[in-house]
Amino acid sequence: MNWDDTPEEAAFREEVRAFVQENFPPSYRPDPEGEQSLEPEDVRGYNWAEDRASDDPDRRDGARAWARALAGRGWITPHWPAEYGGAGLSAKEEFILQEELMRARVPTVNGIGAFLLGPTLLVHGTEEQKARHLPGIARGETTWAQGFSEPGSGSDLASIRTRAVRDGDDYVVDGQKVWTSLGQYADWLFVLVRTDPGAEPKHRGITFLLVDTAAPGVTVRPITDLRGAAPFCEIFFEGVRVPVADRVGEENRGWYVAMSALGFERAGIGATIKYEQALHDLVGYLRSAEGRGFARADRDAYRKEIARRHTEIRVLYNLARYTVSKQAAGEEPGFEASVNQLFGAELHQRLARTGARAFGRAGALWDRGNVVPGGDPPDPPNGSAAYQGGSPLNAAFTHMRRDSIAATFLGGTSEIQRNVIATRGLNLPR
């Protein structure tokens, strides 16, 4: 298939590049000590959800100014209709926008609300729910997190135990969610709860609710991971009253709403560009005077390994382009989304190992340096992530290797993805 831009798409790509150059706040600089978020569209050195409430005025004001700039074009929610604050972009234009923001190494805004909840409300929400929640997402004023997984109910999502009991015009919610990405920075949650404990099969007794994190009885506790970062949290619900008006879809039919939301989750370009940039930084570093100090005895074999990673990244890019081509043709991504998820997750781990191997024992150094040859760190949006100093390539691949451990079960385990591919893509029996 021909992935070349049409003249109109090429012009839009140039428009996006010019917009970033002209509108990204110069004071909103990447934090070289910040951990890479586990979300595919997040850019190293930035965490927009956290930055918007930072104690550092440069980060806080920069994050909010960037959101205003994007919102002014409808580009926080580019695929939404204009009446809800979007830009009404085509699937291919949205793809180009995301690709260029990632290539410029600038953060996306309101990712979970914009790309998961918003499209779900557009399909399943009431007009009152759309009018109440969509404008705040589109302006970057309200942030959301996804409350699905529970202790013992991750891959087997239908086994959730958080319970909601109808009491007049409210549901009373009790239970716990865990591994909620960026939940400690969220204003609202979209949550799966069990409303029919005796339903068979189990997924038929689940309801989809919108929950204000400021509601009495909601407790949020960040979880520290093996890197020392806290990209997710656990959330406790104790007698939380949620208005029935904040139910999306029918009672006991929330499973189908949730599957719609997860379908939107698995069709992005962000991870592909991150891997491409990471490999580019690695090759550039190894060709530098400092990097040549890590010359390997198996140089030819290692060159072939890097070539394989490059080829695999191009495959992942083409998988993403194939998915968006189906969307552009009016089709919903099906098992192809699972192919993308599975291949990307395993590539993440292979790329991390390739990068860490380049430096031998020095590839285990964890502390990052903050010195860049030539002086100060480069200005965004076109600055390199390859900060050098106390450890090779600013320990980028040491940290990526830790990041990648969770890749094959975030967003659905590899076993689940293979089952989806087998049954829906290859029509194999269950």
XYZ file of C-alpha atoms in Angstrom:
430
model
C 0.000 0.000 0.000
C 1.123 3.575 -0.651
C 1.495 5.544 2.595
C 2.756 8.717 0.909
C 0.913 11.906 1.893
C -1.481 13.401 -0.580
C -0.761 17.088 -1.360
C -3.468 18.054 1.143
C -2.005 15.793 3.838
C 1.511 17.108 3.203
C 0.224 20.671 3.600
C -1.486 19.740 6.869
C 1.733 18.118 8.138
C 3.615 21.369 7.476
C 0.844 23.293 9.221
C 1.259 21.159 12.349
C 5.041 21.594 12.358
C 4.717 25.369 12.050
C 2.088 25.456 14.805
C 4.372 23.634 17.240
C 7.307 25.909 16.464
C 5.199 29.010 16.968
C 3.077 27.978 19.954
C 4.962 25.560 22.196
C 5.924 27.542 25.350
C 9.736 27.934 25.415
C 9.780 27.783 29.228
C 8.029 24.391 29.259
C 11.179 22.298 29.112
C 11.540 18.530 29.537
C 12.646 17.321 32.945
C 15.791 15.202 32.337
C 15.263 13.486 35.692
C 11.633 12.591 34.993
C 10.681 8.977 34.357
C 9.167 7.904 31.071
C 5.450 7.488 31.547
C 3.985 4.112 30.716
C 1.347 5.667 28.423
C 2.266 5.279 24.723
C 1.613 8.899 23.739
C 3.596 10.440 26.605
C 6.947 12.088 25.893
C 9.976 11.645 28.104
C 10.495 14.585 30.433
C 6.827 15.587 30.436
C 3.757 14.478 32.362
C 1.078 16.941 31.341
C -1.487 15.745 33.880
C 1.020 16.321 36.693
C 2.632 19.406 35.152
C -0.665 21.347 35.004
C -0.743 21.360 38.815
C 3.019 21.580 39.433
C 4.546 23.783 42.149
C 7.045 24.934 39.520
C 5.418 27.959 37.868
C 7.260 27.406 34.580
C 5.953 23.853 34.278
C 2.455 24.720 35.484
C 2.064 27.796 33.284
C 3.710 26.064 30.325
C 1.411 23.038 30.558
C -1.672 25.236 30.734
C -0.502 27.539 27.925
C 0.159 24.533 25.685
C -3.327 23.197 26.425
C -4.884 26.547 25.536
C -2.945 26.680 22.269
C -4.053 23.188 21.243
C -7.632 23.788 22.390
C -7.786 26.917 20.266
C -7.426 24.719 17.183
C -9.539 21.864 18.533
C -6.402 19.735 18.563
C -6.710 18.307 22.080
C -9.639 16.335 20.684
C -8.914 16.527 16.943
C -11.258 13.732 15.882
C -14.296 15.096 17.741
C -17.032 17.134 16.035
C -16.540 20.905 16.302
C -19.748 21.264 18.338
C -18.028 19.460 21.223
C -14.717 21.321 20.991
C -12.979 19.154 18.414
C -11.581 19.924 14.994
C -13.497 17.326 12.998
C -10.275 15.983 11.485
C -10.264 12.879 9.334
C -8.630 9.714 10.633
C -5.547 10.364 8.497
C -5.277 14.009 9.626
C -5.524 12.937 13.271
C -2.786 10.375 12.637
C -0.541 13.060 11.095
C -1.182 15.410 14.020
C -0.259 12.768 16.606
C 2.779 11.714 14.605
C 4.132 15.261 14.306
C 3.570 16.081 17.987
C 5.519 12.954 18.911
C 8.302 13.745 16.434
C 8.579 17.247 17.926
C 8.873 15.649 21.412
C 6.097 17.766 22.880
C 3.423 16.362 25.200
C -0.097 15.470 24.231
C -2.840 16.901 26.434
C -5.598 15.045 28.280
C -4.821 11.716 26.645
C -7.143 9.364 28.551
C -10.072 11.770 28.509
C -9.547 12.814 24.904
C -8.833 9.435 23.315
C -10.740 6.995 25.534
C -13.619 8.545 27.444
C -14.579 11.238 24.935
C -15.119 8.897 21.956
C -16.994 6.532 24.283
C -19.394 9.292 25.363
C -19.883 10.348 21.753
C -21.133 6.819 21.025
C -22.870 5.822 24.258
C -23.432 8.998 26.305
C -26.597 11.030 26.744
C -26.814 14.565 25.410
C -26.639 15.856 28.990
C -23.459 13.834 29.639
C -21.859 15.114 26.445
C -22.728 18.730 27.240
C -21.469 18.389 30.817
C -18.179 16.567 30.267
C -16.881 16.963 26.718
C -16.132 20.729 26.688
C -13.875 20.485 29.763
C -11.897 17.667 28.163
C -11.572 19.560 24.874
C -10.265 22.667 26.682
C -7.788 20.711 28.811
C -9.550 21.770 31.998
C -10.799 18.388 33.242
C -8.645 15.256 33.421
C -9.807 11.635 33.562
C -8.507 8.216 34.537
C -9.738 4.696 33.799
C -10.892 2.608 36.778
C -11.166 -0.936 35.420
C -8.529 -3.266 36.945
C -8.860 -4.602 40.483
C -6.753 -6.860 42.704
C -7.362 -10.269 41.117
C -9.309 -8.792 38.192
C -6.852 -7.560 35.612
C -6.792 -9.818 32.593
C -10.075 -11.407 33.733
C -11.867 -8.073 33.807
C -15.320 -9.657 33.977
C -14.517 -10.892 37.512
C -14.552 -7.392 39.053
C -15.974 -7.159 42.579
C -16.397 -3.410 43.148
C -20.121 -3.234 43.804
C -22.765 -0.583 43.139
C -26.213 -0.820 44.747
C -29.066 1.354 43.489
C -30.495 3.674 46.174
C -33.081 6.010 44.682
C -31.397 8.368 42.242
C -27.907 7.215 43.274
C -25.684 4.187 43.169
C -23.728 3.453 46.347
C -20.276 2.182 45.369
C -17.900 0.098 47.511
C -14.678 -1.584 46.413
C -11.154 -1.033 45.101
C -9.404 -0.329 41.813
C -5.678 -0.716 41.183
C -3.040 0.128 38.547
C -5.060 3.217 37.596
C -2.753 5.198 35.309
C -2.361 8.863 36.382
C -5.354 8.472 38.699
C -3.797 10.691 41.360
C -3.995 13.635 38.927
C -7.524 12.966 37.674
C -10.592 15.083 38.335
C -12.943 12.285 37.229
C -12.869 8.511 36.760
C -14.788 6.181 34.454
C -15.329 3.013 36.450
C -16.697 -0.482 35.956
C -18.843 -1.751 38.842
C -20.865 -4.881 39.483
C -24.590 -4.207 39.736
C -25.837 -7.808 39.394
C -23.689 -10.195 41.482
C -25.565 -13.266 40.214
C -25.342 -12.548 36.490
C -24.235 -15.346 34.168
C -22.060 -14.907 32.244
C -20.335 -12.497 34.606
C -19.868 -9.649 32.129
C -23.646 -9.163 31.903
C -23.866 -7.764 35.433
C -21.446 -4.843 34.980
C -22.270 -1.118 34.752
C -20.182 1.841 33.527
C -20.167 4.883 35.857
C -18.569 8.336 35.868
C -17.197 9.200 39.327
C -15.974 12.554 40.655
C -12.676 11.960 42.503
C -13.700 14.694 44.987
C -16.820 12.732 46.016
C -16.943 11.732 49.710
C -15.622 8.208 50.214
C -13.089 8.232 47.353
C -9.487 7.649 48.493
C -6.568 7.732 46.026
C -3.147 6.283 46.928
C -0.214 6.474 44.466
C 1.717 3.241 43.846
C 5.515 3.418 43.550
C 6.944 1.133 40.878
C 10.364 -0.534 40.656
C 11.809 2.643 39.063
C 10.813 4.790 42.040
C 8.144 6.546 39.979
C 4.390 6.597 40.610
C 2.662 6.408 37.232
C -0.444 4.779 38.669
C -2.414 4.419 41.896
C -4.978 2.400 43.783
C -8.414 3.850 44.487
C -10.816 2.910 47.292
C -14.575 3.503 47.270
C -16.380 3.509 50.611
C -20.069 4.295 50.374
C -19.529 6.642 47.422
C -22.804 8.023 46.081
C -22.843 8.326 42.291
C -25.903 9.827 40.585
C -27.736 7.515 38.205
C -27.378 10.367 35.693
C -23.638 9.523 35.623
C -24.257 6.006 34.314
C -23.159 5.544 30.694
C -25.372 3.117 28.814
C -27.827 0.746 30.451
C -27.489 -0.862 33.860
C -25.759 -4.254 33.603
C -24.646 -3.468 30.031
C -21.460 -1.583 30.906
C -19.222 -4.351 29.555
C -20.107 -3.385 26.000
C -19.417 0.289 26.715
C -16.027 -0.688 28.185
C -15.110 -2.812 25.154
C -15.873 0.176 22.956
C -13.524 2.313 25.058
C -10.737 -0.282 24.899
C -11.094 -0.426 21.123
C -10.155 3.250 20.974
C -7.131 2.574 23.227
C -5.178 0.265 20.927
C -4.878 2.209 17.664
C -2.243 4.915 18.316
C 1.046 5.951 16.720
C 2.792 7.208 19.860
C 4.812 4.126 20.774
C 6.129 3.743 17.228
C 7.633 7.229 17.173
C 9.133 6.801 20.657
C 10.895 3.611 19.606
C 12.102 5.211 16.384
C 13.547 8.181 18.279
C 15.148 5.953 20.914
C 16.912 3.868 18.251
C 17.999 7.023 16.394
C 19.482 8.414 19.633
C 21.284 5.120 20.306
C 22.868 4.944 16.846
C 23.853 8.627 16.989
C 25.462 8.159 20.390
C 27.405 5.058 19.345
C 28.792 6.980 16.378
C 29.934 9.873 18.588
C 33.397 10.191 20.111
C 32.051 9.290 23.536
C 29.965 6.393 22.228
C 32.840 4.824 20.309
C 34.369 4.073 23.684
C 31.830 1.253 23.942
C 33.156 -0.612 20.888
C 32.024 -4.242 21.005
C 33.918 -7.403 20.093
C 30.775 -8.665 18.314
C 30.345 -5.425 16.388
C 28.999 -7.014 13.194
C 26.453 -9.125 15.047
C 25.341 -6.085 17.043
C 24.949 -4.016 13.853
C 22.608 -6.722 12.537
C 20.658 -6.629 15.792
C 20.165 -2.865 15.434
C 19.101 -3.398 11.812
C 16.478 -5.894 12.979
C 15.106 -3.372 15.496
C 14.947 -0.744 12.736
C 13.032 -3.141 10.488
C 10.641 -4.062 13.286
C 9.924 -0.400 14.027
C 9.025 0.120 10.367
C 6.723 -2.903 10.579
C 5.020 -1.392 13.641
C 4.643 1.921 11.815
C 2.984 0.155 8.903
C 0.656 -1.699 11.254
C -0.434 1.667 12.660
C -0.904 3.059 9.150
C -2.945 0.005 8.195
C -5.199 0.522 11.225
C -5.787 4.166 10.383
C -6.448 3.276 6.744
C -9.294 1.032 7.914
C -10.669 3.870 10.034
C -10.427 6.221 7.058
C -12.479 3.709 5.062
C -15.190 3.789 7.731
C -14.281 0.476 9.352
C -13.738 -0.185 13.057
C -10.322 -1.600 14.068
C -10.788 -5.246 14.955
C -8.170 -7.886 15.633
C -5.616 -5.638 13.891
C -5.519 -3.544 17.060
C -4.417 -6.638 19.000
C -1.722 -7.367 16.408
C -0.449 -3.810 16.897
C -0.585 -4.084 20.687
C 1.182 -7.455 20.816
C 3.896 -6.657 18.300
C 4.554 -3.231 19.856
C 4.781 -4.569 23.414
C 7.264 -7.300 22.510
C 9.276 -4.886 20.359
C 9.473 -2.534 23.358
C 11.219 -5.268 25.323
C 13.550 -6.273 22.491
C 14.560 -2.664 21.834
C 15.232 -2.050 25.517
C 17.510 -5.096 25.683
C 19.338 -4.054 22.503
C 20.010 -0.582 23.891
C 21.122 -1.767 27.314
C 23.484 -4.350 25.765
C 25.362 -1.629 23.890
C 27.100 -0.440 27.049
C 28.055 -3.660 28.802
C 28.136 -3.254 32.568
C 27.744 0.508 32.174
C 24.275 -0.251 30.781
C 23.189 -1.051 34.342
C 23.979 2.450 35.646
C 20.751 3.979 36.891
C 21.561 7.577 37.845
C 21.079 10.118 35.106
C 23.526 12.880 34.328
C 22.437 16.368 33.441
C 25.320 17.484 31.234
C 24.881 17.928 27.503
C 27.951 18.412 25.311
C 28.147 22.070 24.387
C 26.392 23.458 27.456
C 22.725 23.771 28.312
C 20.070 21.232 27.276
C 18.622 21.901 23.830
C 15.422 23.886 23.574
C 12.203 22.044 22.792
C 10.399 21.166 20.637
C 13.269 19.776 18.563
C 15.699 18.938 21.352
C 17.257 15.509 21.566
C 16.325 13.238 24.431
C 19.880 11.929 24.453
C 21.140 13.793 27.507
C 24.625 12.607 28.402
C 26.506 12.731 31.642
C 26.796 10.355 34.583
C 25.773 7.291 32.600
C 25.700 6.408 28.876
C 22.971 8.212 26.978
C 21.600 9.552 30.267
C 20.667 5.973 31.280
C 17.838 6.096 28.729
C 17.946 2.388 27.913
C 18.513 1.334 31.514
C 15.259 3.066 32.372
C 13.537 1.823 29.214
C 14.382 -1.732 30.182
C 12.588 -1.265 33.489
C 9.692 0.445 31.692
C 9.354 -2.442 29.254
C 8.816 -5.138 31.876
C 5.125 -4.271 32.099
C 4.638 -3.839 28.338
C 3.317 -7.342 27.693
C 0.445 -7.075 30.163
C -0.477 -3.384 30.067
C -3.623 -2.903 28.012
C -4.193 -6.657 27.807
C -1.716 -9.486 28.248
C 0.064 -11.105 25.333
C -1.997 -14.256 25.919
C -5.231 -12.269 25.585
C -4.007 -10.531 22.439
C -3.068 -13.880 20.874
C -6.502 -15.271 21.716
C -8.162 -12.270 20.052
C -5.983 -12.670 16.959
C -6.684 -16.421 16.814
C -10.460 -16.256 17.260
C -11.350 -12.976 15.519
C -8.567 -12.782 12.949
C -7.894 -16.408 12.041
C -11.366 -17.776 12.914
C -9.868 -20.512 15.052
C -12.185 -22.225 17.579
C -12.193 -20.947 21.135
